[in-house]
Every structure is written in structure tokens, then in C-alpha cells.
XYZ file of C-alpha atoms in Angstrom:
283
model
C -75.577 89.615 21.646
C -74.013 87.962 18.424
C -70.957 87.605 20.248
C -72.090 86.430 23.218
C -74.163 83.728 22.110
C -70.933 82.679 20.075
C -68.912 82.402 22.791
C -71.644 80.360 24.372
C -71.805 77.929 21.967
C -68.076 77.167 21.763
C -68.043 76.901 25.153
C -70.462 74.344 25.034
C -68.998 72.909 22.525
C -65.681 72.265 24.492
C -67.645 70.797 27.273
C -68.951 68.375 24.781
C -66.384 66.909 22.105
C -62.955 66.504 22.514
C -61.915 68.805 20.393
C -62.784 72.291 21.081
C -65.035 74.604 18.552
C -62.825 76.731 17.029
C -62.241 77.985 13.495
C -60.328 74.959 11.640
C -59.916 73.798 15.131
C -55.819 73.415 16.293
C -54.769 70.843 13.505
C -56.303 73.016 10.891
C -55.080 76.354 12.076
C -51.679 74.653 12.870
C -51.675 73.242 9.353
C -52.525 76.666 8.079
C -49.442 78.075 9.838
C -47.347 75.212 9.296
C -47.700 75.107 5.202
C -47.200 79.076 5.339
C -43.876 78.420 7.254
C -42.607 75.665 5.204
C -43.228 78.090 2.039
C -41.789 81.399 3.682
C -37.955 82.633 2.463
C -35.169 81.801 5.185
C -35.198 85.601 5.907
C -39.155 85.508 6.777
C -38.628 82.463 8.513
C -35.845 84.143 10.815
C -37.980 86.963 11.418
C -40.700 84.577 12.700
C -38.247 83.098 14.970
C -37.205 86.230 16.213
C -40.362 87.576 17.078
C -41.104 84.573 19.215
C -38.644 84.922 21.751
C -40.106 87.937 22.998
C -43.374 85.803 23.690
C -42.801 86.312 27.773
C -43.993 89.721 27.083
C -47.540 89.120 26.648
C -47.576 87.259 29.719
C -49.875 84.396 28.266
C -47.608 81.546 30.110
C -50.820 79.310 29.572
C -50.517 79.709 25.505
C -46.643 80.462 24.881
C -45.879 80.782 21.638
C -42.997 78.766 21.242
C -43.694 77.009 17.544
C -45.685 77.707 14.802
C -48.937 75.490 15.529
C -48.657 77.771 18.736
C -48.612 81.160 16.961
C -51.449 79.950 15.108
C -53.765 78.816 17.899
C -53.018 81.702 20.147
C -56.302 83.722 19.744
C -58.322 80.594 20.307
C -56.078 79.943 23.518
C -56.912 83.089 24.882
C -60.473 82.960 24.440
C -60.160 81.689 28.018
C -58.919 84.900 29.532
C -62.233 86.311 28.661
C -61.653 90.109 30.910
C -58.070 90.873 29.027
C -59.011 89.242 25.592
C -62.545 90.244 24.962
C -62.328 92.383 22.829
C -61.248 90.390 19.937
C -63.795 87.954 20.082
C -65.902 89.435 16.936
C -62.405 89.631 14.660
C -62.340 86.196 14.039
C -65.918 86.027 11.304
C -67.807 88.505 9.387
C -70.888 87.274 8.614
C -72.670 87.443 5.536
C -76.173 85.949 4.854
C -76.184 83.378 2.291
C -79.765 84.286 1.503
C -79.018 87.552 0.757
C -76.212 89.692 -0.699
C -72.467 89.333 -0.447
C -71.278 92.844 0.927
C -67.782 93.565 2.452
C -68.611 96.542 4.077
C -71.528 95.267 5.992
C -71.073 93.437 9.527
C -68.252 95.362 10.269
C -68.523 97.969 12.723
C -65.209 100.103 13.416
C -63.499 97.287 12.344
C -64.621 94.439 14.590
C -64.561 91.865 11.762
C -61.891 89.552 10.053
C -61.010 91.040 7.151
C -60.476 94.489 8.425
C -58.104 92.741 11.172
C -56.437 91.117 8.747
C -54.997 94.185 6.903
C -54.815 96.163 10.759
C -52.628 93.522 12.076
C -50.637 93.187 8.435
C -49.462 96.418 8.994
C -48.755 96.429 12.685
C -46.535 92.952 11.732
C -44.614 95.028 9.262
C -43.834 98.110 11.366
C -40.257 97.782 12.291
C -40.338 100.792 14.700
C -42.664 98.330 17.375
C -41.962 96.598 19.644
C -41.160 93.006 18.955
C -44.259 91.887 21.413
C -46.414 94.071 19.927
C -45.293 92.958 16.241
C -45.500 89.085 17.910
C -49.185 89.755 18.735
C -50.044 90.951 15.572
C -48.375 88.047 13.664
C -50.328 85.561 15.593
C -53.162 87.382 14.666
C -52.738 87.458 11.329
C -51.778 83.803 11.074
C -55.192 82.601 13.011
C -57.377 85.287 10.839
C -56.469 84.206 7.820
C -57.490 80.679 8.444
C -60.314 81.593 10.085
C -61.463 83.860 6.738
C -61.023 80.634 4.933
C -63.456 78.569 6.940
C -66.728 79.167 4.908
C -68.542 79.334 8.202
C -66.990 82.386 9.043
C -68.413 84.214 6.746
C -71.232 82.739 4.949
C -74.032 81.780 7.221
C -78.029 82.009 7.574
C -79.001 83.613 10.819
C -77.813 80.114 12.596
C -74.656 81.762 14.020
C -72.095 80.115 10.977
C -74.158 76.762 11.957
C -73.462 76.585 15.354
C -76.865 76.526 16.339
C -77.773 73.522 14.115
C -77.294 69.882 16.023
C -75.523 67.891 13.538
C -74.990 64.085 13.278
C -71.626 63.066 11.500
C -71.639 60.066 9.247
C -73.040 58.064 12.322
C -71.976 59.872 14.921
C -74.187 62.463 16.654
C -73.328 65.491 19.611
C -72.103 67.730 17.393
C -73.439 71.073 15.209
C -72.653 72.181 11.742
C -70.231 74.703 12.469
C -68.031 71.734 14.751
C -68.330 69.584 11.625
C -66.240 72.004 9.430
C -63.845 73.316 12.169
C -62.643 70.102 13.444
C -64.159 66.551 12.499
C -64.336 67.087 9.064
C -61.050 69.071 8.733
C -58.915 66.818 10.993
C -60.195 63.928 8.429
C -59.012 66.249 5.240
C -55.798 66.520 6.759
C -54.798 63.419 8.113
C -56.052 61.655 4.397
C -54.400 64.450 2.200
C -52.231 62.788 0.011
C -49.246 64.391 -0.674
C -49.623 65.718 2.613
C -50.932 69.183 2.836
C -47.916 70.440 4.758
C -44.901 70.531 2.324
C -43.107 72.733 -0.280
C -44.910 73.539 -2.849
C -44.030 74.363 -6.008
C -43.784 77.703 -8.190
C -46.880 76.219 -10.478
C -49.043 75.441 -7.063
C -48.256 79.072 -5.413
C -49.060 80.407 -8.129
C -51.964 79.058 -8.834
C -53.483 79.186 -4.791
C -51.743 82.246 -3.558
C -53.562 85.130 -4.917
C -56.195 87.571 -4.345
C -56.839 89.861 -1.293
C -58.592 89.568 2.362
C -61.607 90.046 0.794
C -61.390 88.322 -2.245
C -60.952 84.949 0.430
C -64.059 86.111 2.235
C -66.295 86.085 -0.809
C -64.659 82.238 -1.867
C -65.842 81.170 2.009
C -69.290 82.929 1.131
C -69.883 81.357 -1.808
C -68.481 77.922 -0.684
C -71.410 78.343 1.956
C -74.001 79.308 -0.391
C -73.082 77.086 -3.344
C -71.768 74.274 -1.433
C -72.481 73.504 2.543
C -75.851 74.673 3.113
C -77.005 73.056 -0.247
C -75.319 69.449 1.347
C -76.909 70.208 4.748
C -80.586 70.940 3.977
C -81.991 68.753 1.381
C -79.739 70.317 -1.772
C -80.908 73.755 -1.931
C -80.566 76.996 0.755
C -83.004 76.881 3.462
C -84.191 80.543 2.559
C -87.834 81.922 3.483
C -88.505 78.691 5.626
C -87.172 77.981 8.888
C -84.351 75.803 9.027
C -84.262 72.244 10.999
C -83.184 72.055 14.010
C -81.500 68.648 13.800
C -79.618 67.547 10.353
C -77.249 64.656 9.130
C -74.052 65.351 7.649
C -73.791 62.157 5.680
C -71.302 60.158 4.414
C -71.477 61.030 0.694
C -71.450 64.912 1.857
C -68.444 63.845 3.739
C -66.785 62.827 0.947
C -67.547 65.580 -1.507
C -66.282 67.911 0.804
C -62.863 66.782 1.944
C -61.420 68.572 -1.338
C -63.084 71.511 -0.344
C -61.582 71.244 2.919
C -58.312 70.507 2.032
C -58.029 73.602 -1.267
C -58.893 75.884 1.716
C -56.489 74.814 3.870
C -53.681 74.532 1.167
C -54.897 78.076 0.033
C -54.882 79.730 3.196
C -51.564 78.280 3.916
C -49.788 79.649 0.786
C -51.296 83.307 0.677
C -50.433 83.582 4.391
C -46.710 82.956 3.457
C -47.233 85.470 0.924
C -48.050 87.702 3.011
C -45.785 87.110 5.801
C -43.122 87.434 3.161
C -44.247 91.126 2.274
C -44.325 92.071 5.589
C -40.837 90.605 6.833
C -39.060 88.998 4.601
């Protein structure tokens, strides 16, 4: 049921706004894939390259993945080829009640959850006996989940499906939820503003200092940007916990602004630990 009425709300949500619900929507999951690429060695970046030409395989002509910003997005595309991709509709969040405990292990049933598909898909990237489609797949994969783990809405949430089922009004604008806000609005403003811009080489000090940690290490950041941070800003300034939350809420214009750093560090961070790992596993 969880990921059915998911699916039902991004659909909605693309029938609505211009931009379609989606994890860090395509400029943020392209940015994600496009800071990781300009960080990668040559040799990674060759493999990457590689891989892609065998992207007739998957037979996807509707979401070739001919660049970067498409390897990223790729998942998302597919969402609309719901028979053949179903499946991997619950490996993009694991949710984790920001009311309640933070536990890894929990909402993650045989592996049906982001971080676990992380580290599967890691490994299929770095097998050199597959086959270069197969390997393709999984490196598409693992560029869009880490993003996606770095979205505090896809992890930390309050029985509101990460937000999605709370109308939201934007500065002034309404017709959109919370969980819209952060994927797209709201991160297509953090990126566009970011100045340097977010996509560049950075240098040993910044790599250092916003590529570490592990799969779940990010998910507990996103959980307790969520619990610390966004549902705080969205309901009043404290957690909407043992009382029903509103249906209806403003994002204003001050939260706006506090929250565009947030935006971008996650961005930036999921950027440079994804070349990090992309180096491990190819270069």
C-alpha cells in the first residue's frame, strides 16, 4: 500500500506542476551526477563512458542514457514503464519516523529500501565479469540512490508519506506538497543561486571534508535534517508528534531561505561521496 499510494502521489504530482515529483527532481539528481563526474579520475570517467554505449541493451529508447544527467534520472524515467520496472519502486526511500527512533534495519524488507540498494548495486557496478548492461543498470542505480538517500524526505518522515500528503504553499505560490517543495522548487532555487556553482572541481580540503561516511551514515544526516530541521520549519517550530498534523501548511519565505544551505551541502555532499564511490568501484 505504501508504495502504491507513492506512486499515486507523484503521479499526481506530474499532472500538476511542471516539474515532476521526484527525489531532487532532474536538475538535482543531474547535479548530483554531474559534480560526482567532474570529481571522478580520468580512468573512472572512461569507465563511465564505456558503460554507456551499451545503453541499447536495456531497451529503454524513451530514457537513453547517453550523458550523465541521463544516467542519473534513469530510475525516475522508468517509473513510467510501471509492468517491467515495478519492482524498484520502494528502493528509492526508507522511511524512518521522525517521532520515533532512527533504526537502519527497520523498513527494509529483503532489501526493498535505499540503502541496502545502494551497497547491492555498488557491487554489481564493480563486478568486471558482467555484462556491461547489467553493470550500466546498476551504475544508474547507484547514481539516482545516492541522491535520493540525501533528500531528507526519503528517509525521515511522519506517517505523511516523506510529506507528500501535506498541500504546501511556496513563498506565495500554492499547488504544491511538502515533499515537491524539497525535490524540485526549492532545490532548483539552491542550485541555480549557488555561488561558486555547485558543479565544479573541488578541492582536496572540500572532499575531504564532504566525502565521508557510509550509506547509512547519509541516511541518518537526511533523518535528522527532517527531525531537527524541516518538520520543525513546516509546523509551527517543533515536530507535529502525538497531534495530527495540518493538512494545508506554508513554506515561507524566511524557511526558504534558511534552507537553501541545507539544500545545497546535500547536494554538494552527495555529489562528492558518489565520485568516491564510483572511483572504488571502477577507477
Amino acid at each position: 500500500m505504501r508504495r502504491f499510494l507513492l506512486l499515486m502521489a507523484a503521479l499526481v504530482g506530474f499532472s500538476s506542476l511542471a516539474t515532476p515529483a521526484m527525489a531532487w527532481g532532474y536538475l538535482g539528481h543531474a547535479t548530483v551526477g554531474e559534480i560526482a563526474m567532474a570529481n571522478v579520475k580520468p580512468a573512472t570517467r572512461a569507465a563511465i563512458q564505456r558503460l554507456m554505449k551499451s545503453q541499447s541493451g536495456l531497451d529503454t529508447p524513451e530514457c537513453a542514457m547517453t550523458s550523465i544527467d541521463k544516467v542519473a534520472t534513469w530510475p525516475d524515467c522508468i517509473k513510467g514503464e510501471k509492468g517491467r520496472w515495478a519492482f524498484q519502486s520502494s528502493w528509492h526511500y526508507q522511511d524512518q519516523p521522525v517521532c520515533g527512533t532512527f533504526d537502519i534495519k527497520a523498513n527494509c524488507r529483503d532489501g526493498t529500501c535505499v540503502t541496502a540498494q545502494i551497497a547491492r548495486n555498488e557491487k554489481l557496478l564493480a563486478d568486471r565479469k558482467l555484462a556491461p548492461v547489467l553493470r550500466l543498470e546498476a551504475l544508474s542505480f547507484v547514481v539516482h540512490f545516492v541522491g535520493d538517500v540525501h533528500q531528507p524526505l526519503h528517509v525521515g518522515e511522519n506517517e505523511d508519506l516523506g510529506g507528500n500528503t501535506v498541500k504546501a504553499q511556496y513563498g506565495d505560490a500554492p499547488g504544491r506538497n511538502l515533499h515537491s517543495i524539497w525535490d524540485t522548487t526549492l532545490a532548483e532555487r539552491a542550485i541555480t543561486s549557488a555561488r561558486p556553482p555547485l558543479v565544479r572541481v573541488y578541492s582536496k580540503a572540500e572532499r575531504a571534508e564532504m566525502s565521508g561516511g557510509t550509506p547509512e551514515d547519509w541516511a541518518r544526516e537526511s533523518y535528522e535534517i527532517s527531525r531537527d530541521v524541516l518538520y520543525p520549519l513546516a509546523f509551527g517550530g517543533k515536530l507535529p508528534c502525538g497531534s495530527k498534523e495540518p493538512q494545508k501548511i506554508v513554506w515561507t519565505n524566511a524557511a526558504i531561505e534558511q534552507t537553501i544551505p541545507v539544500v545545497d551541502k546535500r547536494i554538494q555532499q552527495a555529489g562528492l561521496r558518489l565520485a568516491k564511490m564510483l572511483d572504488a568501484a571502477l577507477g
